[in-house]
Amino acid sequence: MNAPDAIVVGAGIVGSACAWRLAHRGLRVTLVDNGRPGATAAGMGHLVCMDDNPAELALTTWSLALWRDILPRLPDDCAWRDCGTLWLAQRPDEMEQALRKRQRLADFQVRSEPLSAAALTAREPALGNGLAGGLWVPGDGILYAPKVARWFIEQAGERLTHITGEVVTLEEPRVLLRDGRRLQAPVILLACADGANALLEEQWLRIKKGQLAITDRYPPRLNHQLVELGYGASAHAATGKSVAFNLQPRPTGQLLIGSSREYDNRDPRLDPDLLAAMLRRACDFLPWLGELNLIRCWSGFRSASPDGQPLLGPHPHRPGVWLALGHEGLGVTTAPGTAWLLADLIAGNATDIDAAPWLASRLNQQEVNP
Amino acid sequence: MDELRCDIAILGAGPAGLAAALGAAASGRKVTLLDDNPVPGGQIWRDGPGVSLPKTARKLRAAVSENPNIRVLNGARFIACPQPRTLQYERGHDSGILHWRRLILCCGARELQLPFPGWTLPGVTGAGGLQALLKQGLSVAGERIVIAGSGPLLLATAASVRQAGGKVVAIIEQTPLHRALKFGAGLWRWPEKVRQLVGLADYRWRPASQVSAALGDDRLTAVRIRHAGGERELTCDRLATGYGLIPNIEPALLFGCPLTGTAIAVDDYQQTGIPDIFAAGECTGVGGSELALAEGTIAGYAAAGDVARARSGFARRERWRRFARAAESAFTLTPQLGEICTPESLLCRCEEVATGAIGDAPDWYNAKMQHRCGMGACQGRICGAAARWLWGWPLSVPREPLSPTRIDTLANTPPPDNSE
Amino acid sequence: MTQTISLTIDGVAITVVDGTSVAAALSLTSFPAARLSISGQPRPPFCGMGVCQECRITIDGRRRLACQTPCRAGMRVEREAELRSEKHG
């Protein structure tokens, strides 16, 4: 085998998208994956415009635009649905939050529409009458990420070689696999979530455990992804356990119910208390859920950087090492933006969005200037 | 949600569970039997309209119901273990948590089903499935019925069909005649079994044969039979298939109990590899009700700490273990059965995943993630076992809930109990 | 003397012997299927012992297994609308 131009470590949605993009740019890519389930397998698979800060909004908006070119080409089993998101306000004061969110989205030319309580029930009748209103973001969607990751790999064609192996040592330009194989390339891109900590001998990534539950198949009752407006508060809580309501009607007729967050717990077993809290939260919004049967619950691990934003771009002081890490819950949404950004940075091209907010060098600066 | 406590919890009220309950309660321990079925007895002694249970079954059931130390929770499905030493269950419109000090797994066995063309047609059921449905009140009077697969259960199903007024067209047994004869010749060591099998003998029994397809448009009208390289069709109204029994190990996997082969590993005292968890009956290896009773009794005494009485059951258990080994080797499945599982046969009935569709998957995990195999309501209980037989993929550790459970039940799981 | 009880399946009254399961009662209707598969094929009870989940059906408003549920007087058993219209319409 000729030495590749790039090695991508990790074949989740982010690594697969990066490998695909690099192969399309003409690089010969070797994609190495340990074969163990990661966040792509465990996550909900949402394409959602997030606006917690302008950089995140720029990245998600751009990624969603890139997705719109990709989505129509996906096979049916990738389960893409153009369902949009309804952000739900339980209390009247949360409607102010919805309006601020609308303004931020509008600044990035993202369409959204505030809904009164009546307009919300008209749009999603199964929500009932208990809510104060909401914000409709029609451009969001859902998909089945493990299939999409596989599609990226298949679409990359002959320039991409996909191997199963566990990278245990990074000595750029080489990586060493547990089975003794060595690979070498001028570009080594790490998309292996918190697995990168050991390879880089850093502690840049923490894990946030999440739990999900899915129902049996039922006749369709909901048409939109539902998220509570308080989601951000839970998503950014830095300690403890938290839950926030997030629900997707899957194309199968199943309802996928989230979400929960817990820092630094690596135990894959279910936390029944947290699951119960998550389900009670869901029933707050949809009281009729209680009668439905769940057929499966599972846990997964998001990986988060110290400031909660992804690390994208060159390693601060190790030439040849590139990072696509710390996407937390937004790996699926931002996979194309990540792939395009990395491919441009690696090629030395101008980037379509500002790369500065994502560079890992910010972590060192934070250490110097606390 | 109820919160109940007991010294010894027993999961499953078939022969092993009933015997274990009596053994454990004899030492004064408070016992709770948790069982999924409407009444105690397991599958072999499933009760229903018109069923006349054997004397052993009636005696055991009566003894259990009269014993003040034994509480029976029927129709209660084990769904999760939310805290150490608990069983969470759902029961009709209710749910509960059972706290235990010791647990005896008596989860029994289920039928192995191998996919073949047409096996999802109305009219096709499991062999044990048909027997269970007959006991539940299903009427088959006047229907022509083919029974196929492997093992003595086919004969028992045929007897039930005859008793219910159905016509057994053929009993299609995969094992060759010489193996069955060898088994029959050795049966003198277990006279009880000779009497049973003589009662079940049926001239329509066809060894070295397989059903290769179920035929019909919107319901079964005929089956295709393979024998000695030839094929023929038999007209029928029903087909009942079963390729022997496989131990139900999912609860044991959840508790982390080590396995031996496809069964729960136990020591002489029926203790699993996990402290305070015992197992007895067919979940520790398929062997019939006599073996299950012997093991259950030992497990009950052992879990209650009565070592002497537990030991007194060893000889009886050994006698029936020898029978189990003889039956197992007589009905070993021929690898040729893999051929009837054509690429278009549905492997996963729930998600309708064809066997051929997952041909490139290297393991169960990929079959699931990339092809949705085992993602449906049965959680791979049927297709996972078939895939294990076809490709050697081990059953995966199940996820909670172990079977479909109402959201209300899991939303109301009580917080951890710190009272002890 | 054998006791009988009455229940409804898809709104149609039916009388069964006490102890009969909902799965067995389904076979007394014009079509024994409990539900439709994801491609629309009718699926009656299969394993008869609570494993395969083929016979899940709405009983008194909740989705349960027909084979593990004994019939009770006044019970309401309902199949999916598509299955009903296919067989009765």
mmCIF file of C-alpha atoms in Angstrom, chain B residues 30-329:
data_model
loop_
_atom_site.group_PDB
_atom_site.id
_atom_site.type_symbol
_atom_site.label_atom_id
_atom_site.label_comp_id
_atom_site.label_asym_id
_atom_site.label_seq_id
_atom_site.Cartn_x
_atom_site.Cartn_y
_atom_site.Cartn_z
ATOM 1 C CA LYS B 30 -39.749 -14.951 52.642
ATOM 2 C CA VAL B 31 -39.959 -15.740 48.941
ATOM 3 C CA THR B 32 -41.456 -13.782 46.048
ATOM 4 C CA LEU B 33 -42.040 -15.451 42.693
ATOM 5 C CA LEU B 34 -42.202 -13.059 39.771
ATOM 6 C CA ASP B 35 -43.592 -14.427 36.523
ATOM 7 C CA ASP B 36 -44.647 -13.054 33.177
ATOM 8 C CA ASN B 37 -47.426 -15.581 32.539
ATOM 9 C CA PRO B 38 -51.021 -15.235 33.752
ATOM 10 C CA VAL B 39 -50.689 -18.216 36.141
ATOM 11 C CA PRO B 40 -47.737 -20.203 37.542
ATOM 12 C CA GLY B 41 -46.458 -23.257 35.685
ATOM 13 C CA GLY B 42 -44.221 -21.884 32.974
ATOM 14 C CA GLN B 43 -44.681 -22.954 29.375
ATOM 15 C CA ILE B 44 -44.761 -26.697 29.999
ATOM 16 C CA TRP B 45 -47.530 -26.401 32.558
ATOM 17 C CA ARG B 46 -49.316 -23.457 30.993
ATOM 18 C CA ASP B 47 -52.904 -23.503 32.188
ATOM 19 C CA GLY B 48 -55.953 -22.486 30.200
ATOM 20 C CA PRO B 49 -59.471 -23.463 29.190
ATOM 21 C CA GLY B 50 -59.741 -27.209 28.897
ATOM 22 C CA VAL B 51 -56.147 -27.881 29.951
ATOM 23 C CA SER B 52 -55.748 -30.755 32.382
ATOM 24 C CA LEU B 53 -52.424 -30.355 34.104
ATOM 25 C CA PRO B 54 -50.357 -33.356 35.243
ATOM 26 C CA LYS B 55 -50.542 -34.308 38.907
ATOM 27 C CA THR B 56 -47.014 -33.025 39.667
ATOM 28 C CA ALA B 57 -47.940 -29.609 38.354
ATOM 29 C CA ARG B 58 -51.184 -29.412 40.320
ATOM 30 C CA LYS B 59 -49.455 -30.499 43.524
ATOM 31 C CA LEU B 60 -46.643 -27.986 43.143
ATOM 32 C CA ARG B 61 -48.959 -25.137 42.328
ATOM 33 C CA ALA B 62 -51.172 -25.942 45.277
ATOM 34 C CA ALA B 63 -48.174 -26.211 47.615
ATOM 35 C CA VAL B 64 -46.858 -22.835 46.452
ATOM 36 C CA SER B 65 -50.201 -21.070 46.759
ATOM 37 C CA GLU B 66 -50.787 -22.509 50.254
ATOM 38 C CA ASN B 67 -47.317 -21.623 51.543
ATOM 39 C CA PRO B 68 -47.527 -18.481 53.719
ATOM 40 C CA ASN B 69 -43.871 -17.654 53.012
ATOM 41 C CA ILE B 70 -44.384 -17.448 49.248
ATOM 42 C CA ARG B 71 -45.878 -14.485 47.424
ATOM 43 C CA VAL B 72 -46.629 -14.932 43.727
ATOM 44 C CA LEU B 73 -46.699 -12.001 41.297
ATOM 45 C CA ASN B 74 -48.271 -13.270 38.072
ATOM 46 C CA GLY B 75 -48.400 -11.423 34.817
ATOM 47 C CA ALA B 76 -45.388 -9.407 35.984
ATOM 48 C CA ARG B 77 -42.667 -8.754 33.437
ATOM 49 C CA PHE B 78 -39.137 -8.052 34.643
ATOM 50 C CA ILE B 79 -38.053 -4.862 32.904
ATOM 51 C CA ALA B 80 -35.040 -3.383 34.673
ATOM 52 C CA CYS B 81 -32.718 -3.405 37.627
ATOM 53 C CA PRO B 82 -32.763 0.252 38.709
ATOM 54 C CA GLN B 83 -30.722 -0.329 41.875
ATOM 55 C CA PRO B 84 -28.512 -3.169 43.063
ATOM 56 C CA ARG B 85 -30.552 -6.143 44.322
ATOM 57 C CA THR B 86 -33.849 -5.111 42.773
ATOM 58 C CA LEU B 87 -36.200 -6.264 40.067
ATOM 59 C CA GLN B 88 -38.409 -3.633 38.500
ATOM 60 C CA TYR B 89 -41.521 -5.099 36.926
ATOM 61 C CA GLU B 90 -44.609 -4.071 35.025
ATOM 62 C CA ARG B 91 -47.835 -5.854 35.760
ATOM 63 C CA GLY B 92 -51.051 -5.137 33.908
ATOM 64 C CA HIS B 93 -51.797 -1.499 34.618
ATOM 65 C CA ASP B 94 -49.321 -1.379 37.476
ATOM 66 C CA SER B 95 -45.619 -1.569 38.187
ATOM 67 C CA GLY B 96 -43.303 -2.150 41.092
ATOM 68 C CA ILE B 97 -39.854 -2.697 42.516
ATOM 69 C CA LEU B 98 -38.953 -5.895 44.332
ATOM 70 C CA HIS B 99 -35.951 -5.695 46.694
ATOM 71 C CA TRP B 100 -34.154 -8.984 47.305
ATOM 72 C CA ARG B 101 -31.249 -10.369 49.260
ATOM 73 C CA ARG B 102 -30.824 -13.365 47.008
ATOM 74 C CA LEU B 103 -32.108 -13.990 43.525
ATOM 75 C CA ILE B 104 -32.802 -17.255 41.694
ATOM 76 C CA LEU B 105 -33.084 -16.961 37.923
ATOM 77 C CA CYS B 106 -35.533 -19.548 36.590
ATOM 78 C CA CYS B 107 -36.165 -17.877 33.248
ATOM 79 C CA GLY B 108 -36.651 -21.051 31.252
ATOM 80 C CA ALA B 109 -36.067 -21.422 27.552
ATOM 81 C CA ARG B 110 -37.625 -20.321 24.310
ATOM 82 C CA GLU B 111 -37.845 -21.930 20.892
ATOM 83 C CA LEU B 112 -35.108 -21.415 18.400
ATOM 84 C CA GLN B 113 -36.671 -20.193 15.169
ATOM 85 C CA LEU B 114 -34.718 -20.304 11.938
ATOM 86 C CA PRO B 115 -35.854 -18.098 9.077
ATOM 87 C CA PHE B 116 -37.149 -19.635 5.861
ATOM 88 C CA PRO B 117 -39.219 -18.307 2.974
ATOM 89 C CA GLY B 118 -42.790 -17.615 4.037
ATOM 90 C CA TRP B 119 -42.331 -18.005 7.789
ATOM 91 C CA THR B 120 -44.148 -14.726 8.460
ATOM 92 C CA LEU B 121 -47.331 -15.877 6.679
ATOM 93 C CA PRO B 122 -50.479 -16.090 8.800
ATOM 94 C CA GLY B 123 -50.882 -19.756 9.645
ATOM 95 C CA VAL B 124 -47.230 -20.218 10.643
ATOM 96 C CA THR B 125 -46.444 -20.242 14.371
ATOM 97 C CA GLY B 126 -43.838 -21.642 16.673
ATOM 98 C CA ALA B 127 -44.320 -25.312 17.622
ATOM 99 C CA GLY B 128 -44.277 -24.501 21.309
ATOM 100 C CA GLY B 129 -46.171 -21.402 20.204
ATOM 101 C CA LEU B 130 -48.999 -23.464 18.755
ATOM 102 C CA GLN B 131 -49.087 -25.592 21.874
ATOM 103 C CA ALA B 132 -49.249 -22.485 24.044
ATOM 104 C CA LEU B 133 -51.993 -20.972 21.874
ATOM 105 C CA LEU B 134 -53.993 -24.212 22.060
ATOM 106 C CA LYS B 135 -53.783 -24.080 25.846
ATOM 107 C CA GLN B 136 -54.950 -20.456 25.679
ATOM 108 C CA GLY B 137 -58.103 -21.532 23.882
ATOM 109 C CA LEU B 138 -57.175 -21.499 20.192
ATOM 110 C CA SER B 139 -59.431 -23.797 18.169
ATOM 111 C CA VAL B 140 -57.900 -25.900 15.368
ATOM 112 C CA ALA B 141 -60.691 -28.451 14.966
ATOM 113 C CA GLY B 142 -60.611 -29.948 11.482
ATOM 114 C CA GLU B 143 -57.455 -28.058 10.431
ATOM 115 C CA ARG B 144 -54.594 -29.806 8.622
ATOM 116 C CA ILE B 145 -51.383 -29.076 10.459
ATOM 117 C CA VAL B 146 -47.709 -29.685 9.677
ATOM 118 C CA ILE B 147 -45.272 -29.632 12.595
ATOM 119 C CA ALA B 148 -41.618 -29.133 11.759
ATOM 120 C CA GLY B 149 -38.221 -28.544 13.246
ATOM 121 C CA SER B 150 -36.481 -30.722 15.752
ATOM 122 C CA GLY B 151 -36.820 -32.427 19.103
ATOM 123 C CA PRO B 152 -39.361 -34.152 21.329
ATOM 124 C CA LEU B 153 -41.428 -30.963 21.583
ATOM 125 C CA LEU B 154 -42.667 -31.604 18.030
ATOM 126 C CA LEU B 155 -44.284 -34.829 19.228
ATOM 127 C CA ALA B 156 -45.819 -33.094 22.221
ATOM 128 C CA THR B 157 -47.243 -30.403 19.938
ATOM 129 C CA ALA B 158 -48.662 -33.072 17.634
ATOM 130 C CA ALA B 159 -50.373 -34.734 20.598
ATOM 131 C CA SER B 160 -51.896 -31.390 21.619
ATOM 132 C CA VAL B 161 -53.115 -30.835 18.062
ATOM 133 C CA ARG B 162 -54.764 -34.254 17.924
ATOM 134 C CA GLN B 163 -56.376 -33.679 21.284
ATOM 135 C CA ALA B 164 -57.765 -30.356 20.028
ATOM 136 C CA GLY B 165 -59.329 -32.040 17.004
ATOM 137 C CA GLY B 166 -56.723 -30.977 14.446
ATOM 138 C CA LYS B 167 -55.276 -33.312 11.812
ATOM 139 C CA VAL B 168 -51.521 -33.769 11.939
ATOM 140 C CA VAL B 169 -50.435 -34.024 8.299
ATOM 141 C CA ALA B 170 -46.755 -34.688 9.051
ATOM 142 C CA ILE B 171 -44.103 -34.177 11.689
ATOM 143 C CA ILE B 172 -40.971 -33.040 9.913
ATOM 144 C CA GLU B 173 -37.857 -33.798 12.004
ATOM 145 C CA GLN B 174 -34.430 -32.691 10.825
ATOM 146 C CA THR B 175 -32.463 -35.303 12.735
ATOM 147 C CA PRO B 176 -31.636 -38.547 10.908
ATOM 148 C CA LEU B 177 -33.384 -41.776 11.884
ATOM 149 C CA HIS B 178 -30.228 -43.465 13.257
ATOM 150 C CA ARG B 179 -29.682 -40.710 15.831
ATOM 151 C CA ALA B 180 -33.288 -40.840 16.952
ATOM 152 C CA LEU B 181 -33.129 -44.632 17.219
ATOM 153 C CA LYS B 182 -29.959 -44.465 19.273
ATOM 154 C CA PHE B 183 -31.672 -42.017 21.614
ATOM 155 C CA GLY B 184 -34.724 -44.264 21.800
ATOM 156 C CA ALA B 185 -32.581 -47.324 22.542
ATOM 157 C CA GLY B 186 -30.974 -45.581 25.499
ATOM 158 C CA LEU B 187 -34.236 -44.470 27.028
ATOM 159 C CA TRP B 188 -34.608 -47.595 29.243
ATOM 160 C CA ARG B 189 -32.538 -45.677 31.818
ATOM 161 C CA TRP B 190 -35.408 -43.205 32.220
ATOM 162 C CA PRO B 191 -38.623 -45.316 32.295
ATOM 163 C CA GLU B 192 -40.729 -42.177 32.981
ATOM 164 C CA LYS B 193 -39.604 -40.833 29.600
ATOM 165 C CA VAL B 194 -40.345 -44.103 27.794
ATOM 166 C CA ARG B 195 -43.943 -43.913 28.990
ATOM 167 C CA GLN B 196 -44.207 -40.274 27.863
ATOM 168 C CA LEU B 197 -42.695 -40.871 24.437
ATOM 169 C CA VAL B 198 -44.751 -43.998 23.750
ATOM 170 C CA GLY B 199 -47.820 -41.875 24.368
ATOM 171 C CA LEU B 200 -46.507 -39.348 21.854
ATOM 172 C CA ALA B 201 -45.485 -41.789 19.099
ATOM 173 C CA ASP B 202 -46.871 -40.800 15.726
ATOM 174 C CA TYR B 203 -46.591 -42.646 12.406
ATOM 175 C CA ARG B 204 -46.504 -39.337 10.517
ATOM 176 C CA TRP B 205 -43.084 -38.543 12.003
ATOM 177 C CA ARG B 206 -40.530 -38.013 9.179
ATOM 178 C CA PRO B 207 -36.843 -37.968 10.149
ATOM 179 C CA ALA B 208 -34.050 -36.373 8.090
ATOM 180 C CA SER B 209 -36.565 -33.907 6.619
ATOM 181 C CA GLN B 210 -36.870 -30.156 6.608
ATOM 182 C CA VAL B 211 -39.495 -27.580 5.755
ATOM 183 C CA SER B 212 -37.894 -25.344 3.140
ATOM 184 C CA ALA B 213 -40.771 -22.945 2.471
ATOM 185 C CA ALA B 214 -44.206 -21.906 3.665
ATOM 186 C CA LEU B 215 -46.451 -21.247 0.674
ATOM 187 C CA GLY B 216 -49.540 -19.101 0.233
ATOM 188 C CA ASP B 217 -50.572 -15.578 -0.727
ATOM 189 C CA ASP B 218 -52.185 -13.928 2.249
ATOM 190 C CA ARG B 219 -52.141 -17.038 4.419
ATOM 191 C CA LEU B 220 -50.534 -20.450 4.514
ATOM 192 C CA THR B 221 -51.905 -23.042 2.085
ATOM 193 C CA ALA B 222 -49.026 -25.515 1.766
ATOM 194 C CA VAL B 223 -45.466 -26.236 2.827
ATOM 195 C CA ARG B 224 -42.495 -27.460 0.835
ATOM 196 C CA ILE B 225 -40.625 -30.385 2.376
ATOM 197 C CA ARG B 226 -37.058 -31.474 1.684
ATOM 198 C CA HIS B 227 -36.018 -35.071 2.150
ATOM 199 C CA ALA B 228 -33.125 -37.046 0.694
ATOM 200 C CA GLY B 229 -32.382 -34.471 -1.983
ATOM 201 C CA GLY B 230 -35.987 -34.294 -3.200
ATOM 202 C CA GLU B 231 -38.735 -31.787 -2.526
ATOM 203 C CA ARG B 232 -42.490 -32.149 -2.314
ATOM 204 C CA GLU B 233 -45.420 -30.021 -1.245
ATOM 205 C CA LEU B 234 -47.968 -30.751 1.434
ATOM 206 C CA THR B 235 -51.298 -28.948 1.567
ATOM 207 C CA CYS B 236 -52.083 -27.669 5.047
ATOM 208 C CA ASP B 237 -53.795 -24.919 7.036
ATOM 209 C CA ARG B 238 -51.121 -24.439 9.646
ATOM 210 C CA LEU B 239 -47.413 -24.940 10.109
ATOM 211 C CA ALA B 240 -45.784 -25.019 13.542
ATOM 212 C CA THR B 241 -41.985 -24.834 13.635
ATOM 213 C CA GLY B 242 -39.353 -25.039 16.342
ATOM 214 C CA TYR B 243 -35.693 -25.991 16.200
ATOM 215 C CA GLY B 244 -35.326 -26.981 19.804
ATOM 216 C CA LEU B 245 -35.082 -24.813 22.878
ATOM 217 C CA ILE B 246 -32.508 -22.193 23.810
ATOM 218 C CA PRO B 247 -31.923 -20.887 27.336
ATOM 219 C CA ASN B 248 -33.339 -17.451 28.187
ATOM 220 C CA ILE B 249 -30.171 -15.730 29.350
ATOM 221 C CA GLU B 250 -31.051 -12.055 28.922
ATOM 222 C CA PRO B 251 -31.700 -11.297 32.629
ATOM 223 C CA ALA B 252 -28.483 -13.133 33.526
ATOM 224 C CA LEU B 253 -26.544 -11.067 30.996
ATOM 225 C CA LEU B 254 -27.996 -7.915 32.512
ATOM 226 C CA PHE B 255 -26.749 -8.986 35.958
ATOM 227 C CA GLY B 256 -23.355 -9.883 34.514
ATOM 228 C CA CYS B 257 -23.585 -13.625 35.194
ATOM 229 C CA PRO B 258 -20.958 -15.603 33.242
ATOM 230 C CA LEU B 259 -22.167 -18.142 30.681
ATOM 231 C CA THR B 260 -21.096 -21.589 29.701
ATOM 232 C CA GLY B 261 -21.847 -22.036 26.029
ATOM 233 C CA THR B 262 -25.321 -20.612 25.530
ATOM 234 C CA ALA B 263 -26.515 -21.160 29.122
ATOM 235 C CA ILE B 264 -25.952 -19.526 32.497
ATOM 236 C CA ALA B 265 -22.930 -21.065 34.249
ATOM 237 C CA VAL B 266 -23.679 -22.454 37.721
ATOM 238 C CA ASP B 267 -21.731 -24.430 40.322
ATOM 239 C CA ASP B 268 -22.932 -27.548 42.185
ATOM 240 C CA TYR B 269 -25.235 -25.407 44.324
ATOM 241 C CA GLN B 270 -26.733 -23.675 41.274
ATOM 242 C CA GLN B 271 -24.872 -20.486 42.221
ATOM 243 C CA THR B 272 -23.938 -18.264 39.269
ATOM 244 C CA GLY B 273 -20.663 -16.377 38.986
ATOM 245 C CA ILE B 274 -22.282 -13.361 40.670
ATOM 246 C CA PRO B 275 -22.641 -13.394 44.489
ATOM 247 C CA ASP B 276 -26.160 -14.071 45.753
ATOM 248 C CA ILE B 277 -27.526 -14.869 42.310
ATOM 249 C CA PHE B 278 -28.509 -18.476 41.635
ATOM 250 C CA ALA B 279 -30.000 -20.022 38.521
ATOM 251 C CA ALA B 280 -31.931 -23.210 37.834
ATOM 252 C CA GLY B 281 -33.906 -24.885 35.113
ATOM 253 C CA GLU B 282 -33.565 -24.481 31.395
ATOM 254 C CA CYS B 283 -31.852 -21.098 31.547
ATOM 255 C CA THR B 284 -28.856 -23.093 32.798
ATOM 256 C CA GLY B 285 -29.171 -25.665 30.013
ATOM 257 C CA VAL B 286 -32.133 -27.313 28.322
ATOM 258 C CA GLY B 287 -33.096 -30.633 29.904
ATOM 259 C CA GLY B 288 -36.806 -30.935 30.517
ATOM 260 C CA SER B 289 -39.058 -30.468 33.503
ATOM 261 C CA GLU B 290 -37.583 -33.299 35.618
ATOM 262 C CA LEU B 291 -34.131 -31.721 35.512
ATOM 263 C CA ALA B 292 -35.622 -28.270 36.120
ATOM 264 C CA LEU B 293 -37.419 -29.547 39.225
ATOM 265 C CA ALA B 294 -34.226 -31.115 40.570
ATOM 266 C CA GLU B 295 -32.174 -27.984 39.939
ATOM 267 C CA GLY B 296 -34.868 -25.693 41.297
ATOM 268 C CA THR B 297 -35.048 -27.635 44.551
ATOM 269 C CA ILE B 298 -31.260 -27.478 44.990
ATOM 270 C CA ALA B 299 -31.196 -23.764 44.169
ATOM 271 C CA GLY B 300 -34.008 -23.053 46.631
ATOM 272 C CA TYR B 301 -32.295 -24.841 49.504
ATOM 273 C CA ALA B 302 -28.882 -23.420 48.608
ATOM 274 C CA ALA B 303 -30.159 -19.852 48.385
ATOM 275 C CA ALA B 304 -31.741 -20.310 51.817
ATOM 276 C CA GLY B 305 -28.413 -21.573 53.178
ATOM 277 C CA ASP B 306 -29.562 -25.173 53.708
ATOM 278 C CA VAL B 307 -26.520 -26.878 52.227
ATOM 279 C CA ALA B 308 -27.333 -30.376 53.475
ATOM 280 C CA ARG B 309 -30.735 -30.525 51.860
ATOM 281 C CA ALA B 310 -29.329 -28.946 48.697
ATOM 282 C CA ARG B 311 -26.745 -31.748 48.474
ATOM 283 C CA SER B 312 -29.394 -34.418 48.841
ATOM 284 C CA GLY B 313 -30.724 -33.434 45.417
ATOM 285 C CA PHE B 314 -27.433 -33.890 43.550
ATOM 286 C CA ALA B 315 -27.997 -37.516 42.525
ATOM 287 C CA ARG B 316 -31.438 -36.880 41.083
ATOM 288 C CA ARG B 317 -30.084 -33.908 39.164
ATOM 289 C CA GLU B 318 -27.229 -35.958 37.727
ATOM 290 C CA ARG B 319 -29.618 -38.615 36.469
ATOM 291 C CA TRP B 320 -31.613 -36.043 34.511
ATOM 292 C CA ARG B 321 -28.492 -34.245 33.294
ATOM 293 C CA ARG B 322 -27.497 -37.488 31.591
ATOM 294 C CA PHE B 323 -30.899 -37.546 29.913
ATOM 295 C CA ALA B 324 -30.436 -33.929 28.792
ATOM 296 C CA ARG B 325 -27.082 -34.771 27.216
ATOM 297 C CA ALA B 326 -28.561 -37.760 25.385
ATOM 298 C CA ALA B 327 -31.440 -35.657 24.038
ATOM 299 C CA GLU B 328 -29.104 -32.869 23.019
ATOM 300 C CA SER B 329 -26.878 -35.117 20.932
#
